[in-house]
């Protein structure tokens, strides 16, 4: 399944905590599924440390290669949050207080101390478009085709739906699964023939073992619903034959 | 904390199931923690689809940039398992039957059908070194500085310990955490001063909310244990001051 650039994207996960293995990245899975429903394919994910030169070069590579880039992490108040400034540098834009973000944060921290760390969260690349946090706290932002999201998964889930109107969406990527109680190595040749018959469908084969029994989850993905229905029939026939063996 | 190339690595996760969001990648976290204990830092992770040209170019980029590269996924028996052949092409090596792997697989499938799909798992780049699967089934392999592992996390966990003797290890990367019941934005400035005082220590600040209360996990990482102990004292002092506010 090959997408035209119009419907492609990349995700850039920024954060030492993911690279050190301390934290398992959940944002990729959530963002990718959400984009899949809009017909936008994630073609590449890169996980990088909180290092300015790496953020700048990765971002500049990805934003030219794909229609959209989604970053997560590094937009908080502390010293290790350097994403916003790095994004500004990648675009050659000023890194400055966004007036609207400043007002939002000033209001949110009204009863407590609106200190330097908190003010930092209002600093963004010049001309950034805000992505609001419904809970009233620090907004995220976008610049051109780059969407700069927080690292905390619950915030990403809150913010992402706002972007639906902004993105050029394609046809929904439909995903259909068949659970075969058969080892994938038994069916490998037959499955390959079915894949050849349906070049527009990505057929993935994922072996598993559950309660001592082996099985295979066969996953079909495509934007063409009719073809998936046809393909599924062939796969079910194959599973039937092998289950009987 | 900057590592010399000798102690750096990258992970290349190969598989449409991760990019589509269907599966959450758990291998990165496991491999990175294991490498951290050996003093080897993961500097970059790339998640890519099962596409030959992308696998070849990504692998050739990473294996020159870092001391070690670990790939996961795409070495099974089915049509979508193209990693082994792509690795051979990346190295400009023949893709052929590995005699030892062939014997292992022939034995494993002795009582059932040693079909084409299963034979495929014995095909590897010329001169590959086997990484055994203790359960007796398909081995993984390495070529020069590239370690080609399966996608299934339980197999990765089984196989990784074998590589300990092969890798040049550094000083263990020590990771120490302090749990502060304080919002990270309150302490941002003070934390930044502590980071400046300890340039050899990576201090990460990870906000969380639990049962309605906000808090921050402060994580120190370094190969220098004495410095971490000093730094931790400063951080605990800071937390004490802010907790009292």
CSV table of C-alpha atoms in Angstrom, one decimal:
chain,number,residue,atom,x,y,z
A,1,UNK,CA,0.0,0.0,0.0
A,2,UNK,CA,1.7,3.2,-1.2
A,3,UNK,CA,0.4,6.6,-0.1
A,4,UNK,CA,1.0,9.8,-2.0
A,5,UNK,CA,2.9,12.4,0.0
A,6,UNK,CA,-0.3,14.2,0.7
A,7,UNK,CA,-1.3,11.5,3.1
A,8,UNK,CA,1.9,10.7,4.8
A,9,UNK,CA,3.4,11.6,8.1
A,10,UNK,CA,6.2,11.0,10.6
A,11,UNK,CA,6.3,11.0,14.4
A,12,UNK,CA,9.3,12.5,16.2
A,13,UNK,CA,9.4,11.3,19.8
A,14,UNK,CA,11.7,13.6,21.8
A,15,UNK,CA,13.0,12.5,25.2
A,16,UNK,CA,15.8,10.7,27.0
A,17,UNK,CA,13.3,8.9,29.2
A,18,UNK,CA,12.1,6.9,26.2
A,19,UNK,CA,15.7,6.2,24.9
A,20,UNK,CA,16.9,5.0,28.3
A,21,UNK,CA,14.1,2.5,28.4
A,22,UNK,CA,12.6,4.0,31.5
A,23,UNK,CA,9.4,4.9,29.8
A,24,UNK,CA,7.5,2.9,27.2
A,25,UNK,CA,6.3,5.2,24.4
A,26,UNK,CA,2.6,5.1,24.1
A,27,UNK,CA,2.1,8.2,21.9
A,28,UNK,CA,3.2,6.5,18.7
A,29,UNK,CA,0.4,3.9,18.9
A,30,UNK,CA,-2.3,6.5,19.8
A,31,UNK,CA,-1.3,9.0,17.1
A,32,UNK,CA,-0.8,6.4,14.4
A,33,UNK,CA,-4.3,4.9,15.0
A,34,UNK,CA,-5.9,8.3,15.0
A,35,UNK,CA,-4.1,9.3,11.8
A,36,UNK,CA,-5.1,5.9,10.2
A,37,UNK,CA,-8.7,6.8,10.7
A,38,UNK,CA,-8.1,10.0,8.7
A,39,UNK,CA,-6.4,8.1,6.0
A,40,UNK,CA,-3.0,9.5,6.9
A,41,UNK,CA,-0.2,6.9,7.0
A,42,UNK,CA,2.7,7.1,9.5
A,43,UNK,CA,5.8,6.2,7.4
A,44,UNK,CA,8.5,6.7,10.0
A,45,UNK,CA,9.0,7.2,13.7
A,46,UNK,CA,12.2,8.5,15.2
A,47,UNK,CA,13.0,8.6,18.9
A,48,UNK,CA,15.7,11.1,19.8
A,49,UNK,CA,17.3,12.6,22.9
A,50,UNK,CA,16.8,16.1,24.2
A,51,UNK,CA,19.7,17.5,22.2
A,52,UNK,CA,19.2,20.7,20.2
A,53,UNK,CA,21.3,19.7,17.2
A,54,UNK,CA,19.6,16.3,16.9
A,55,UNK,CA,16.1,17.8,17.2
A,56,UNK,CA,16.9,20.5,14.6
A,57,UNK,CA,18.4,18.1,12.0
A,58,UNK,CA,15.7,15.4,12.5
A,59,UNK,CA,12.9,17.9,12.2
A,60,UNK,CA,14.3,19.5,9.1
A,61,UNK,CA,14.8,16.1,7.5
A,62,UNK,CA,11.3,14.8,8.3
A,63,UNK,CA,9.3,18.0,7.6
A,64,UNK,CA,10.6,18.0,4.0
A,65,UNK,CA,10.0,14.3,3.5
A,66,UNK,CA,6.4,14.0,4.7
A,67,UNK,CA,3.2,16.0,4.6
A,68,UNK,CA,3.0,16.2,8.3
A,69,UNK,CA,5.3,15.8,11.3
A,70,UNK,CA,4.1,15.3,14.9
A,71,UNK,CA,6.5,15.7,17.7
A,72,UNK,CA,5.9,14.7,21.3
A,73,UNK,CA,7.8,15.8,24.5
A,74,UNK,CA,10.0,18.6,25.7
A,75,UNK,CA,7.6,21.5,25.9
A,76,UNK,CA,7.3,21.7,29.7
A,77,UNK,CA,8.8,24.2,32.1
A,78,UNK,CA,12.1,22.6,33.1
A,79,UNK,CA,15.7,22.8,31.8
A,80,UNK,CA,15.4,19.6,29.8
A,81,UNK,CA,12.4,21.0,27.8
A,82,UNK,CA,14.2,22.3,24.8
A,83,UNK,CA,11.8,21.3,22.0
A,84,UNK,CA,10.1,24.7,21.4
A,85,UNK,CA,13.3,26.6,21.1
A,86,UNK,CA,14.8,23.9,18.8
A,87,UNK,CA,11.7,24.0,16.6
A,88,UNK,CA,12.1,27.8,16.3
A,89,UNK,CA,15.8,27.3,15.3
A,90,UNK,CA,14.9,24.6,12.8
A,91,UNK,CA,12.5,27.0,11.0
A,92,UNK,CA,14.9,29.9,11.4
A,93,UNK,CA,12.2,31.8,13.4
A,94,UNK,CA,12.4,33.9,16.5
A,95,UNK,CA,11.7,32.1,19.8
A,96,UNK,CA,9.5,34.5,21.7
A,97,UNK,CA,6.5,34.9,24.0
A,98,UNK,CA,3.3,34.0,22.3
A,99,UNK,CA,0.9,36.6,23.6
A,100,UNK,CA,-2.2,34.4,23.7
A,101,UNK,CA,-0.3,31.6,25.4
A,102,UNK,CA,1.1,34.0,27.9
A,103,UNK,CA,-2.4,35.2,28.8
A,104,UNK,CA,-3.7,31.6,29.1
A,105,UNK,CA,-0.9,30.7,31.5
A,106,UNK,CA,-1.1,33.8,33.5
A,107,UNK,CA,-4.8,33.1,34.1
A,108,UNK,CA,-4.2,29.4,34.9
A,109,UNK,CA,-1.5,30.2,37.5
A,110,UNK,CA,-3.4,33.3,38.8
A,111,UNK,CA,-3.5,32.1,42.4
A,112,UNK,CA,-0.1,30.7,42.5
A,113,UNK,CA,3.4,31.8,41.4
A,114,UNK,CA,3.7,32.6,37.6
A,115,UNK,CA,7.4,32.0,37.8
A,116,UNK,CA,10.1,31.8,35.1
A,117,UNK,CA,9.6,28.1,34.4
A,118,UNK,CA,5.9,28.6,33.8
A,119,UNK,CA,6.5,31.7,31.7
A,120,UNK,CA,8.8,29.6,29.5
A,121,UNK,CA,5.9,27.5,28.4
A,122,UNK,CA,4.5,30.6,26.7
A,123,UNK,CA,7.7,30.9,24.6
A,124,UNK,CA,7.2,29.5,21.1
A,125,UNK,CA,8.4,30.1,17.5
A,126,UNK,CA,7.2,33.4,16.0
A,127,UNK,CA,3.8,33.0,14.4
A,128,UNK,CA,3.0,29.6,16.0
A,129,UNK,CA,-0.7,28.5,16.0
A,130,UNK,CA,-1.9,27.3,19.4
A,131,UNK,CA,-3.2,23.8,20.1
A,132,UNK,CA,-5.3,24.3,23.2
A,133,UNK,CA,-5.3,22.2,26.4
A,134,UNK,CA,-9.0,22.0,27.4
A,135,UNK,CA,-8.0,21.9,31.0
A,136,UNK,CA,-6.8,25.5,30.6
A,137,UNK,CA,-3.1,24.8,31.2
A,138,UNK,CA,-0.2,25.1,28.8
A,139,UNK,CA,-1.1,25.0,25.1
A,140,UNK,CA,0.9,23.1,22.5
A,141,UNK,CA,1.4,24.6,19.0
A,142,UNK,CA,2.0,24.1,15.3
A,143,UNK,CA,4.3,25.8,12.8
A,144,UNK,CA,3.6,25.1,9.1
A,145,UNK,CA,3.3,21.3,8.8
A,146,UNK,CA,4.8,20.5,12.2
A,147,UNK,CA,2.6,19.8,15.2
A,148,UNK,CA,4.4,20.1,18.5
A,149,UNK,CA,2.6,18.1,21.2
A,150,UNK,CA,3.4,17.3,24.9
A,151,UNK,CA,5.0,14.1,26.0
A,152,UNK,CA,2.2,13.1,28.5
A,153,UNK,CA,-0.1,10.7,26.7
A,154,UNK,CA,-3.3,12.0,28.3
A,155,UNK,CA,-2.6,15.5,27.0
A,156,UNK,CA,-1.9,14.2,23.5
A,157,UNK,CA,-5.2,12.4,23.6
A,158,UNK,CA,-6.9,15.6,24.7
A,159,UNK,CA,-5.3,17.8,22.0
A,160,UNK,CA,-5.2,15.7,18.9
A,161,UNK,CA,-8.9,15.9,18.0
A,162,UNK,CA,-8.5,19.6,17.5
A,163,UNK,CA,-6.3,19.0,14.5
A,164,UNK,CA,-8.9,17.0,12.5
A,165,UNK,CA,-10.1,20.1,10.7
A,166,UNK,CA,-6.6,21.3,9.8
A,167,UNK,CA,-5.3,18.1,8.2
A,168,UNK,CA,-6.0,17.0,4.6
A,169,UNK,CA,-7.5,13.6,5.2
A,170,UNK,CA,-7.6,10.7,2.8
A,171,UNK,CA,-9.7,7.6,2.8
A,172,UNK,CA,-9.9,5.9,6.1
A,173,UNK,CA,-7.3,3.0,6.4
A,174,UNK,CA,-9.4,0.0,7.2
A,175,UNK,CA,-7.9,-2.7,9.2
A,176,UNK,CA,-9.5,-6.2,9.4
A,177,UNK,CA,-8.0,-9.2,11.4
A,178,UNK,CA,-8.5,-12.9,11.2
A,179,UNK,CA,-7.3,-15.1,14.1
A,180,UNK,CA,-5.9,-18.4,12.8
A,181,UNK,CA,-5.2,-21.2,15.3
A,182,UNK,CA,-2.4,-22.3,12.9
A,183,UNK,CA,1.4,-21.7,13.1
A,184,UNK,CA,2.3,-18.9,10.6
A,185,UNK,CA,5.2,-21.1,9.2
A,186,UNK,CA,2.6,-23.7,8.1
A,187,UNK,CA,0.7,-21.2,5.9
A,188,UNK,CA,3.6,-19.1,4.8
A,189,UNK,CA,3.6,-20.1,1.1
A,190,UNK,CA,-0.2,-19.9,0.7
A,191,UNK,CA,-0.3,-16.5,2.4
A,192,UNK,CA,2.4,-15.2,0.0
A,193,UNK,CA,0.2,-16.2,-2.9
A,194,UNK,CA,-2.8,-14.4,-1.4
A,195,UNK,CA,-0.6,-11.3,-0.9
A,196,UNK,CA,0.5,-11.5,-4.6
A,197,UNK,CA,-3.2,-11.6,-5.6
A,198,UNK,CA,-4.0,-8.4,-3.6
A,199,UNK,CA,-1.1,-5.9,-4.2
A,200,UNK,CA,-3.2,-3.0,-2.8
A,201,UNK,CA,-3.6,-4.7,0.6
A,202,UNK,CA,-0.9,-4.9,3.3
A,203,UNK,CA,-1.2,-8.3,4.8
A,204,UNK,CA,0.6,-8.7,8.1
A,205,UNK,CA,1.2,-12.0,9.7
A,206,UNK,CA,1.8,-11.9,13.5
A,207,UNK,CA,2.5,-15.2,15.3
A,208,UNK,CA,1.6,-15.6,19.0
A,209,UNK,CA,1.5,-18.3,21.6
A,210,UNK,CA,-1.3,-18.3,24.1
A,211,UNK,CA,-1.9,-20.9,26.8
A,212,UNK,CA,0.7,-23.2,25.1
A,213,UNK,CA,-1.1,-23.1,21.7
A,214,UNK,CA,0.4,-21.4,18.7
A,215,UNK,CA,-1.6,-19.1,16.5
A,216,UNK,CA,-1.3,-16.3,14.0
A,217,UNK,CA,-3.1,-13.0,13.7
A,218,UNK,CA,-3.5,-12.0,10.1
A,219,UNK,CA,-4.1,-8.3,9.6
A,220,UNK,CA,-5.3,-6.8,6.3
A,221,UNK,CA,-4.9,-3.0,5.9
A,222,UNK,CA,-6.1,-0.9,2.9
A,223,UNK,CA,-8.3,2.0,2.0
A,224,UNK,CA,-10.2,-0.3,-0.4
A,225,UNK,CA,-13.0,-1.9,1.6
A,226,UNK,CA,-14.3,-4.1,-1.3
A,227,UNK,CA,-10.9,-5.6,-1.9
A,228,UNK,CA,-10.4,-6.3,1.8
A,229,UNK,CA,-13.8,-8.2,1.9
A,230,UNK,CA,-12.6,-10.4,-1.1
A,231,UNK,CA,-9.1,-10.9,0.4
A,232,UNK,CA,-10.7,-11.9,3.8
A,233,UNK,CA,-12.7,-14.6,2.1
A,234,UNK,CA,-9.5,-16.1,0.6
A,235,UNK,CA,-7.7,-15.9,3.9
A,236,UNK,CA,-10.6,-17.6,5.8
A,237,UNK,CA,-10.6,-20.4,3.2
A,238,UNK,CA,-6.9,-20.9,3.7
A,239,UNK,CA,-7.3,-20.9,7.5
A,240,UNK,CA,-10.1,-23.5,7.2
A,241,UNK,CA,-7.9,-25.8,5.1
A,242,UNK,CA,-5.0,-25.6,7.5
A,243,UNK,CA,-7.1,-25.9,10.6
A,244,UNK,CA,-8.5,-29.2,9.3
A,245,UNK,CA,-5.0,-30.6,8.9
B,1,UNK,CA,26.3,13.0,29.4
B,2,UNK,CA,28.1,12.4,26.2
B,3,UNK,CA,29.3,8.9,25.2
B,4,UNK,CA,32.2,8.1,22.9
B,5,UNK,CA,31.1,6.2,19.8
B,6,UNK,CA,32.5,3.0,21.4
B,7,UNK,CA,29.6,3.0,23.8
B,8,UNK,CA,26.7,4.1,21.6
B,9,UNK,CA,24.0,2.2,19.8
B,10,UNK,CA,20.8,2.6,17.8
B,11,UNK,CA,17.7,0.4,17.6
B,12,UNK,CA,15.9,-0.1,14.3
B,13,UNK,CA,12.3,-1.4,14.8
B,14,UNK,CA,11.1,-3.0,11.6
B,15,UNK,CA,7.4,-3.6,11.2
B,16,UNK,CA,4.1,-2.2,9.8
B,17,UNK,CA,2.3,-3.3,12.9
B,18,UNK,CA,4.2,-0.8,15.1
B,19,UNK,CA,3.8,2.0,12.5
B,20,UNK,CA,0.1,1.4,12.2
B,21,UNK,CA,-0.4,1.7,15.9
B,22,UNK,CA,-1.7,-1.8,16.2
B,23,UNK,CA,1.1,-3.0,18.4
B,24,UNK,CA,2.9,-1.0,21.1
B,25,UNK,CA,6.7,-1.5,20.8
B,26,UNK,CA,8.1,-3.0,23.9
B,27,UNK,CA,11.4,-4.1,22.5
B,28,UNK,CA,13.0,-0.6,22.7
B,29,UNK,CA,12.5,-0.3,26.4
B,30,UNK,CA,13.8,-3.8,27.2
B,31,UNK,CA,16.9,-3.5,24.9
B,32,UNK,CA,17.7,0.0,26.1
B,33,UNK,CA,17.6,-0.9,29.8
B,34,UNK,CA,19.7,-4.0,29.1
B,35,UNK,CA,22.3,-1.9,27.2
B,36,UNK,CA,22.3,0.7,29.9
B,37,UNK,CA,23.4,-1.9,32.4
B,38,UNK,CA,26.4,-2.6,30.1
B,39,UNK,CA,27.2,1.2,29.9
B,40,UNK,CA,26.0,1.3,26.2
B,41,UNK,CA,23.8,4.3,25.4
B,42,UNK,CA,20.9,4.1,22.9
B,43,UNK,CA,21.3,7.4,21.0
B,44,UNK,CA,18.5,6.9,18.4
B,45,UNK,CA,15.5,4.6,17.6
B,46,UNK,CA,13.9,4.4,14.2
B,47,UNK,CA,10.7,2.6,13.5
B,48,UNK,CA,10.2,1.8,9.8
B,49,UNK,CA,7.9,-0.3,7.6
B,50,UNK,CA,8.7,-3.6,6.0
B,51,UNK,CA,10.0,-2.0,2.8
B,52,UNK,CA,13.4,-3.2,1.4
B,53,UNK,CA,14.7,0.2,0.3
B,54,UNK,CA,13.9,1.8,3.7
B,55,UNK,CA,15.5,-1.0,5.6
B,56,UNK,CA,18.7,-0.9,3.5
B,57,UNK,CA,19.1,2.9,3.7
B,58,UNK,CA,18.2,3.1,7.4
B,59,UNK,CA,20.6,0.3,8.3
B,60,UNK,CA,23.5,1.7,6.3
B,61,UNK,CA,23.0,5.1,7.9
B,62,UNK,CA,22.9,3.7,11.5
B,63,UNK,CA,25.6,1.1,11.3
B,64,UNK,CA,28.1,3.8,10.3
B,65,UNK,CA,27.0,6.3,12.9
B,66,UNK,CA,26.9,4.1,16.0
B,67,UNK,CA,29.1,1.3,17.4
B,68,UNK,CA,26.2,-1.2,17.5
B,69,UNK,CA,22.8,-1.5,15.8
B,70,UNK,CA,20.0,-3.8,17.0
B,71,UNK,CA,17.1,-4.5,14.7
B,72,UNK,CA,13.9,-6.2,15.7
B,73,UNK,CA,11.2,-7.8,13.5
B,74,UNK,CA,10.8,-9.3,10.0
B,75,UNK,CA,12.9,-12.5,10.3
B,76,UNK,CA,10.0,-15.0,10.4
B,77,UNK,CA,8.7,-17.4,7.7
B,78,UNK,CA,6.1,-15.2,5.9
B,79,UNK,CA,6.0,-12.9,2.9
B,80,UNK,CA,6.2,-9.8,5.0
B,81,UNK,CA,9.5,-11.0,6.7
B,82,UNK,CA,12.1,-9.3,4.5
B,83,UNK,CA,14.6,-8.2,7.1
B,84,UNK,CA,17.2,-10.9,6.6
B,85,UNK,CA,17.4,-10.4,2.8
B,86,UNK,CA,17.5,-6.6,3.2
B,87,UNK,CA,20.3,-6.9,5.7
B,88,UNK,CA,22.3,-9.0,3.2
B,89,UNK,CA,21.7,-6.3,0.5
B,90,UNK,CA,22.7,-3.5,2.9
B,91,UNK,CA,26.1,-5.3,3.4
B,92,UNK,CA,26.4,-6.3,-0.2
B,93,UNK,CA,26.6,-9.9,0.9
B,94,UNK,CA,25.0,-13.1,-0.6
B,95,UNK,CA,21.6,-14.1,1.0
B,96,UNK,CA,22.0,-17.9,1.3
B,97,UNK,CA,21.2,-20.9,3.5
B,98,UNK,CA,23.2,-20.9,6.7
B,99,UNK,CA,24.1,-24.5,7.2
B,100,UNK,CA,24.0,-24.5,11.0
B,101,UNK,CA,20.6,-22.7,11.0
B,102,UNK,CA,19.3,-25.1,8.5
B,103,UNK,CA,20.3,-28.1,10.6
B,104,UNK,CA,18.7,-26.5,13.7
B,105,UNK,CA,15.4,-25.9,11.9
B,106,UNK,CA,15.4,-29.3,10.2
B,107,UNK,CA,15.7,-30.9,13.6
B,108,UNK,CA,13.1,-28.6,15.2
B,109,UNK,CA,10.5,-29.4,12.6
B,110,UNK,CA,11.5,-33.0,12.3
B,111,UNK,CA,8.0,-34.4,13.0
B,112,UNK,CA,6.2,-31.9,11.0
B,113,UNK,CA,6.5,-30.4,7.5
B,114,UNK,CA,9.9,-28.6,7.0
B,115,UNK,CA,8.3,-26.4,4.3
B,116,UNK,CA,9.5,-23.5,2.2
B,117,UNK,CA,8.4,-20.9,4.8
B,118,UNK,CA,10.3,-22.7,7.5
B,119,UNK,CA,13.4,-23.1,5.3
B,120,UNK,CA,13.3,-19.4,4.6
B,121,UNK,CA,14.2,-18.8,8.3
B,122,UNK,CA,17.6,-20.5,7.6
B,123,UNK,CA,18.5,-18.0,4.9
B,124,UNK,CA,20.8,-15.3,6.1
B,125,UNK,CA,23.6,-13.0,4.9
B,126,UNK,CA,26.8,-14.9,4.0
B,127,UNK,CA,29.0,-15.4,7.1
B,128,UNK,CA,26.3,-14.4,9.6
B,129,UNK,CA,26.9,-15.4,13.3
B,130,UNK,CA,24.0,-17.2,14.9
B,131,UNK,CA,22.2,-15.9,18.0
B,132,UNK,CA,20.5,-19.1,19.3
B,133,UNK,CA,17.0,-19.5,20.5
B,134,UNK,CA,17.1,-21.7,23.6
B,135,UNK,CA,13.8,-23.2,22.7
B,136,UNK,CA,15.5,-24.8,19.7
B,137,UNK,CA,13.5,-22.9,17.1
B,138,UNK,CA,14.7,-20.3,14.5
B,139,UNK,CA,18.0,-18.6,15.5
B,140,UNK,CA,18.6,-14.9,15.0
B,141,UNK,CA,22.0,-13.6,13.8
B,142,UNK,CA,24.5,-10.8,13.6
B,143,UNK,CA,26.7,-9.4,10.8
B,144,UNK,CA,29.6,-7.2,11.9
B,145,UNK,CA,28.1,-4.6,14.3
B,146,UNK,CA,24.4,-5.3,13.4
B,147,UNK,CA,22.4,-7.7,15.6
B,148,UNK,CA,19.2,-8.9,13.9
B,149,UNK,CA,16.6,-9.9,16.4
B,150,UNK,CA,13.0,-11.2,16.2
B,151,UNK,CA,10.0,-9.0,16.8
B,152,UNK,CA,8.4,-11.1,19.5
B,153,UNK,CA,9.5,-9.5,22.8
B,154,UNK,CA,9.8,-12.9,24.7
B,155,UNK,CA,12.3,-14.1,22.1
B,156,UNK,CA,14.3,-10.9,22.3
B,157,UNK,CA,14.5,-11.3,26.1
B,158,UNK,CA,15.7,-14.9,25.6
B,159,UNK,CA,18.4,-14.0,23.1
B,160,UNK,CA,19.8,-10.8,24.3
B,161,UNK,CA,21.9,-12.2,27.2
B,162,UNK,CA,24.0,-14.2,24.7
B,163,UNK,CA,25.4,-11.0,23.3
B,164,UNK,CA,26.9,-9.8,26.6
B,165,UNK,CA,30.3,-11.4,25.9
B,166,UNK,CA,30.4,-9.9,22.4
B,167,UNK,CA,29.8,-6.3,23.1
B,168,UNK,CA,32.4,-3.9,24.4
B,169,UNK,CA,30.8,-2.6,27.6
B,170,UNK,CA,31.4,0.6,29.3
B,171,UNK,CA,30.7,1.7,32.9
B,172,UNK,CA,27.1,0.8,33.9
B,173,UNK,CA,24.7,3.7,33.5
B,174,UNK,CA,23.3,4.3,37.0
B,175,UNK,CA,19.8,5.7,37.2
B,176,UNK,CA,18.4,7.1,40.5
B,177,UNK,CA,15.0,8.6,41.0
B,178,UNK,CA,13.5,11.0,43.5
B,179,UNK,CA,9.7,11.3,43.7
B,180,UNK,CA,8.7,14.9,44.5
B,181,UNK,CA,5.1,15.7,45.5
B,182,UNK,CA,5.6,19.1,43.9
B,183,UNK,CA,4.6,20.4,40.5
B,184,UNK,CA,7.6,20.5,38.2
B,185,UNK,CA,6.8,24.1,37.1
B,186,UNK,CA,7.3,25.2,40.7
B,187,UNK,CA,10.9,23.9,40.9
B,188,UNK,CA,12.0,24.6,37.3
B,189,UNK,CA,14.5,27.4,38.0
B,190,UNK,CA,16.1,25.7,41.0
B,191,UNK,CA,16.3,22.4,39.1
B,192,UNK,CA,18.1,24.1,36.2
B,193,UNK,CA,20.7,25.5,38.7
B,194,UNK,CA,21.3,22.0,40.0
B,195,UNK,CA,21.7,20.7,36.4
B,196,UNK,CA,24.3,23.4,35.7
B,197,UNK,CA,26.2,22.3,38.8
B,198,UNK,CA,26.4,18.7,37.6
B,199,UNK,CA,27.1,18.7,33.8
B,200,UNK,CA,28.0,15.0,33.8
B,201,UNK,CA,24.6,14.0,35.0
B,202,UNK,CA,21.4,13.9,32.9
B,203,UNK,CA,18.6,15.2,35.1
B,204,UNK,CA,15.2,14.4,33.7
B,205,UNK,CA,12.0,15.9,35.1
B,206,UNK,CA,8.8,13.9,34.5
B,207,UNK,CA,5.5,15.4,35.8
B,208,UNK,CA,2.7,13.1,36.7
B,209,UNK,CA,-0.8,13.3,38.2
B,210,UNK,CA,-2.0,10.5,40.5
B,211,UNK,CA,-5.3,10.5,42.4
B,212,UNK,CA,-5.8,14.1,41.6
B,213,UNK,CA,-2.4,15.2,43.1
B,214,UNK,CA,0.4,16.5,41.0
B,215,UNK,CA,4.0,15.4,41.4
B,216,UNK,CA,7.3,15.1,39.5
B,217,UNK,CA,9.7,12.2,39.1
B,218,UNK,CA,13.2,13.5,39.0
B,219,UNK,CA,15.6,11.0,37.4
B,220,UNK,CA,19.4,11.3,37.5
B,221,UNK,CA,21.5,9.2,35.0
B,222,UNK,CA,25.3,8.9,34.8
B,223,UNK,CA,28.1,6.5,35.0
B,224,UNK,CA,29.6,8.5,37.9
B,225,UNK,CA,28.1,7.1,41.1
B,226,UNK,CA,29.7,9.6,43.5
B,227,UNK,CA,28.4,12.6,41.5
B,228,UNK,CA,24.9,11.1,41.5
B,229,UNK,CA,25.0,10.7,45.3
B,230,UNK,CA,26.0,14.4,45.7
B,231,UNK,CA,23.4,15.5,43.1
B,232,UNK,CA,20.7,13.5,44.8
B,233,UNK,CA,21.4,15.3,48.1
B,234,UNK,CA,20.9,18.7,46.4
B,235,UNK,CA,17.7,17.5,44.8
B,236,UNK,CA,16.3,16.2,48.1
B,237,UNK,CA,17.1,19.5,49.7
B,238,UNK,CA,15.2,21.3,47.0
B,239,UNK,CA,12.3,19.0,47.2
B,240,UNK,CA,12.2,19.5,51.0
B,241,UNK,CA,12.1,23.3,50.6
B,242,UNK,CA,9.3,23.2,48.0
B,243,UNK,CA,7.3,20.5,49.9
B,244,UNK,CA,7.2,22.9,52.9
B,245,UNK,CA,5.7,25.7,50.9
